[in-house]
Amino acid sequence: LLAVLNLINKDLERLARYVLTRAWRAKDIFDKEGVTDPGKLIPGHRMARLASLFLCGDTSQVDEILPIIQRVVAGNGLDVVKTKDLLSKNMENYDEWAPELDRAVRWVDTAVSPMDAQKPYIEHHCPPLSELPSYQDHFGSIPSAREIYDKLMDKQQLPLDAKVSSMIASCAPYMTLPQIEFVLKARRRPSDWVPDDLRRIRYVYSIKRKVQDISESYGGLSFLPQSFFVSIFLGEATRASLRASRRNDAIAATDPTELPWPANESPGRRASTLTRLRRRRVYAPQPNYLPSDSERGQYGSADQLTEEAYLSPAGRVASQNNMARRARTNSYRAPMDGPSGSSDAGDGRASTYDLGDSLLGPQDVAILLQAGLTSSTKGSTVVQLNQRMLLDLMASQPRNFAVAVLAEIGTPGGQGSPRGLCSALMALLELDQSSFTKFHRIDMHSLLESWLPGLKIPVREDYLAGGRWARQSYYDSLFGVAQSIIEDAEIYSAVKGHIQRVRHHVETDPIPLAKELTAHADSIGIDIDSSNPDLQARPADKLTQAIDYAKERIAAADNQGTLAVADMFKSPNMSVTDLESCVAATELYRAAFEACAEVRKIDKLAFQALWFKDFFRRNYDALMIKSVYDNIVNDVDNVRHWMDALRRGDIVLKRALESLTHSTGGLFGLGGEVNESDGHQTPPGSPFPHVVKAAENILRSPFQGPPGPLEHAKAAEDTFFANPEDRTEQEIIDAIIDALFFVEEEREVLRNDPLTRLLISNPPGEYDFTIVCAFGVITEGEKGAELGAALLRLEKERGVTAIRSDTGNARSFEYNASKIEDAIEQADKLGKPFGLLGYSQGCANALMAESLLLSGSPRQQKMLMSHGKGLVSRQMLFSAANGSMHGPSSNVKVQRLITMAEAGFKYQQGYCSRAFISSVLETLNSAMDSAGFQKFIGGAETFLPDGNRAFWREAQHLPHVPTTVLRGVLEEHTTPESLDMVSNLLTKQSGSPHHDSQVHMYDAVGHPVYTINRNGRVLEKSDMGGAVQRTHHWCIL
């Protein structure tokens, strides 16, 4: 290979040989140093040693490399000057490659530096798009999801009205697969439907099943035969779309394409699908394409043009010159029930959004188009024909259909990712059309501009070296186009939500409240739960009596608990089970639990009341402490060792704070807060930079004082939890509170709470409950090991089954939600109530799954709200449902890195041939439009403000399900070395150290923080909270 490169370009061969030699050298160093995985590169001094060995073959450069690494870890970026000096001393031919190395070093500096990005902001009044009046005006006769289900379930003994049948059939391509499945099952009798409509719905259902299989399995050599399979049903689907459209054309009676066959075509020959598409466009009332004189000579006279000379619909659209006329005449077409349905004439009403007549919906076309763009055989005639059929199908539909397809390419599932769409556009604009004659090749730029009036599609050649826009970035320009497409497709998102999602309430409806909180005795009512007997209203007087009784029981228990706590400290060596006052307090608290449970049986929303929520929260935190206490006493897993480590770190930090107090006369604040005594400001590199320095000195210095007693005291401190039998119950509880909880005020509340001191556990026995787990952005799905031992113990001791959702790494909301829905279906089959356990991004995925089920078909809604089972609770661990500043900062950083790389390629153009440049660009296109990259972009969108806002805007959740949260803040002694850099970057990018390395404690809650709407207020009422803990985001791993 090197010899071949030498024939092509000697400089390139030298570079490849150098890189290959260095790669083998790095492998030898890793083998000798025992580096078998990335974790072995940490900490910094080890990384510096490896870098020194790599650069100069010995450890002489460690002292120069270590400060560079420490600067990067502190979140201050790469020291460019020192790095270049280091390379110049230790690299051969540095001067020859100086410009390239300078670009590479600055590129790395950008990659590891904190990046300033727009901070999240609170947006009020965010109703679903389908409820915005500006979009509702375009719905016209398009039925909503609720109207579709109501019509299907109404008078099931009678056939559907012909108009209803046609209405549902016209919407079928825009429905989800579960929707169509329910439609067919709800009306199984063929006599219920107009025959043509039933055939259409069944055909759409079969197509969507095939497309769903393809959506997760495309791109790469392993799917080489896929294009042949696609061509089989794609050709038939295109033909069927034409058949469906003929009856809706206003000019069907006079259109020559309606003739059985042309005059010069034999009756025995049936025209191909492409030919029928071309004829339909030929006779459409729009400017015709006139061949040039040379083309007339090539293809014959105008009246002798064969079918090969016809332009396909996509080609004809691309060739049109009067774009303004097309924008006026084809923005919206008549609705499916006939031309007369359009109301854009003179009555002042908005035109109806035209669904078109394709049997493939925009999402289906987008998936198939993307599968072709990522195919490993783009030069194949079959792949190119498939792409042409899809483009022709798009061209034969209204303009808004093409815009919808492009938006769906951005993120299959619909949140809209400009970066994903930009990558796809780069491949689409360079679409391989080598299998077509020059006459039939489409100018993709003209085609896209005809679909996107007002937008100018950038041409790559203009942005290469020597082009008219060489100083500008091609990627930036195309990214701007992608953003405009996503914005233009917002009306499609509104229509899609209108058809696919059942809205149980409008934004102006009052939120459901506990009956105790309502202004009137009668209930506001919860429409979505009106069929659930568990949630039906009970007599108000009975509820009032139950509430009063529960409050009395809580007050009595607290009074007795206060007396019991006093007895505990009088008799510290006695267990709470041996003290009569403690036993009496425990019985009173259990009576209070039963009284609260009775209140909630009467009113499922009773937990919204402050007294109920406060008692609930107290129990939640107390049970967590009780759980840790049991694990220490029973020596479960490595809990004793871990708790001792946390305690030691806490003691060291406290000593560091004391030493700073004596040496500076005051305490430093958190991450940039000003010292009240001397006005000194803490450097923002670490949450506790000065404290950390003092702590390191304490750890490294010998223990001062007489050798005997203090050494024994230190040893006892180091093994506090290792020997719990030497400690009293209350000493262990105090130590647990100090080691686990971050906020001093919360620690004080927990210390003074009798519920915490009494160590009251749940009653023994098995529980009628199932957990549906949805873990984070990095997971092995159903094969994962997160919380494995704890979940196994739970099943063994409590009979609680945990079902792991088969979610994927860095995948979109929709994909992961579909996997959680599968897990919920398994839980539903067990016939038990279930709760959702989400971790990190899994919290957003679980909430999305709940929202989609609640918005789905009656069968899907039943899984959430069945009597005696269904969803009863949510538990959020380090929730990333409100996003993270890592998202927008990384988004800005990626944009800058791509632009910098593009500028570097332009610099090298003068040294490479055009063929080589084309090959490199094609390789980059293939990488950025690959299936893996697109799926990753879809997952990354969940951390960005736009994707997050779109999720919360459309979501709806059950109001009667309480949500508990676990959130954390890391400190120096709870930060693994592998998280140092990530933590410091987040501190700098967000301006606050109160985070767990991924999410801020203010955002890791059970309700939306930045998107304020009715559903957000419902979730806020259901959020029971949870004390902030001293830990990091990845601790459950």
XYZ file of N, CA and C in Angstrom, residues 128 130-131 144-150 179 496-505 528 851-858 860-861 954-956:
105
model
N -48.513 22.652 22.622
C -48.155 21.796 21.484
C -48.386 22.537 20.170
N -49.750 21.598 17.533
C -51.079 21.369 16.967
C -52.145 22.244 17.600
N -51.827 22.930 18.697
C -52.793 23.817 19.335
C -52.555 25.283 18.992
N -58.313 14.712 13.712
C -57.342 14.524 14.786
C -57.331 13.057 15.202
N -56.325 12.687 15.984
C -56.229 11.302 16.458
C -57.449 10.935 17.289
N -57.897 11.851 18.125
C -59.070 11.557 18.958
C -60.310 11.370 18.093
N -60.480 12.182 17.061
C -61.640 12.034 16.174
C -61.600 10.693 15.449
N -60.410 10.273 15.041
C -60.281 8.973 14.354
C -60.721 7.849 15.276
N -60.234 7.855 16.525
C -60.589 6.775 17.452
C -62.069 6.828 17.826
N -62.597 8.034 18.005
C -64.017 8.155 18.341
C -64.891 7.600 17.218
N -50.879 2.851 15.364
C -52.168 3.469 15.038
C -52.905 2.671 13.968
N -48.612 16.411 11.878
C -48.241 15.067 12.330
C -48.717 14.830 13.767
N -48.477 15.815 14.644
C -48.965 15.686 16.015
C -50.474 15.641 16.084
N -51.133 16.396 15.206
C -52.595 16.416 15.153
C -53.151 15.043 14.800
N -52.506 14.350 13.879
C -52.991 13.043 13.405
C -52.573 11.916 14.343
N -51.374 12.009 14.912
C -50.812 10.874 15.642
C -51.084 10.892 17.136
N -51.250 12.063 17.729
C -51.310 12.148 19.188
C -52.680 12.600 19.678
N -53.227 11.831 20.578
C -54.486 12.202 21.223
C -54.179 13.258 22.285
N -54.815 14.397 22.172
C -54.654 15.434 23.186
C -55.831 15.349 24.138
N -55.555 14.969 25.399
C -56.624 14.804 26.382
C -57.096 16.143 26.946
N -56.246 17.137 26.830
C -56.598 18.463 27.324
C -56.021 19.502 26.386
N -58.805 12.141 31.186
C -58.099 10.942 30.762
C -58.306 9.799 31.735
N -45.515 9.449 27.525
C -46.253 10.423 26.733
C -46.810 9.804 25.453
N -46.002 8.997 24.765
C -46.458 8.387 23.525
C -47.583 7.386 23.774
N -47.495 6.638 24.872
C -48.575 5.694 25.198
C -49.852 6.443 25.553
N -49.705 7.511 26.323
C -50.875 8.288 26.723
C -51.513 8.983 25.528
N -50.699 9.304 24.518
C -51.192 9.979 23.325
C -51.598 8.999 22.233
N -51.400 7.712 22.483
C -51.587 6.722 21.436
C -52.994 6.170 21.355
N -53.087 4.972 20.824
C -54.383 4.325 20.610
C -55.002 3.928 21.947
N -56.294 3.647 21.970
C -56.921 3.198 23.226
C -56.216 1.996 23.848
N -52.970 1.366 23.704
C -51.758 1.872 24.346
C -52.096 2.621 25.630
N -53.152 3.411 25.616
C -53.549 4.134 26.819
C -53.932 3.180 27.936
N -44.486 18.895 23.387
C -45.511 17.973 22.903
C -45.936 16.944 23.941
N -45.216 16.843 25.058
C -45.442 15.753 26.011
C -46.718 15.960 26.808
N -47.268 14.850 27.276
C -48.355 14.886 28.253
C -48.217 13.654 29.140
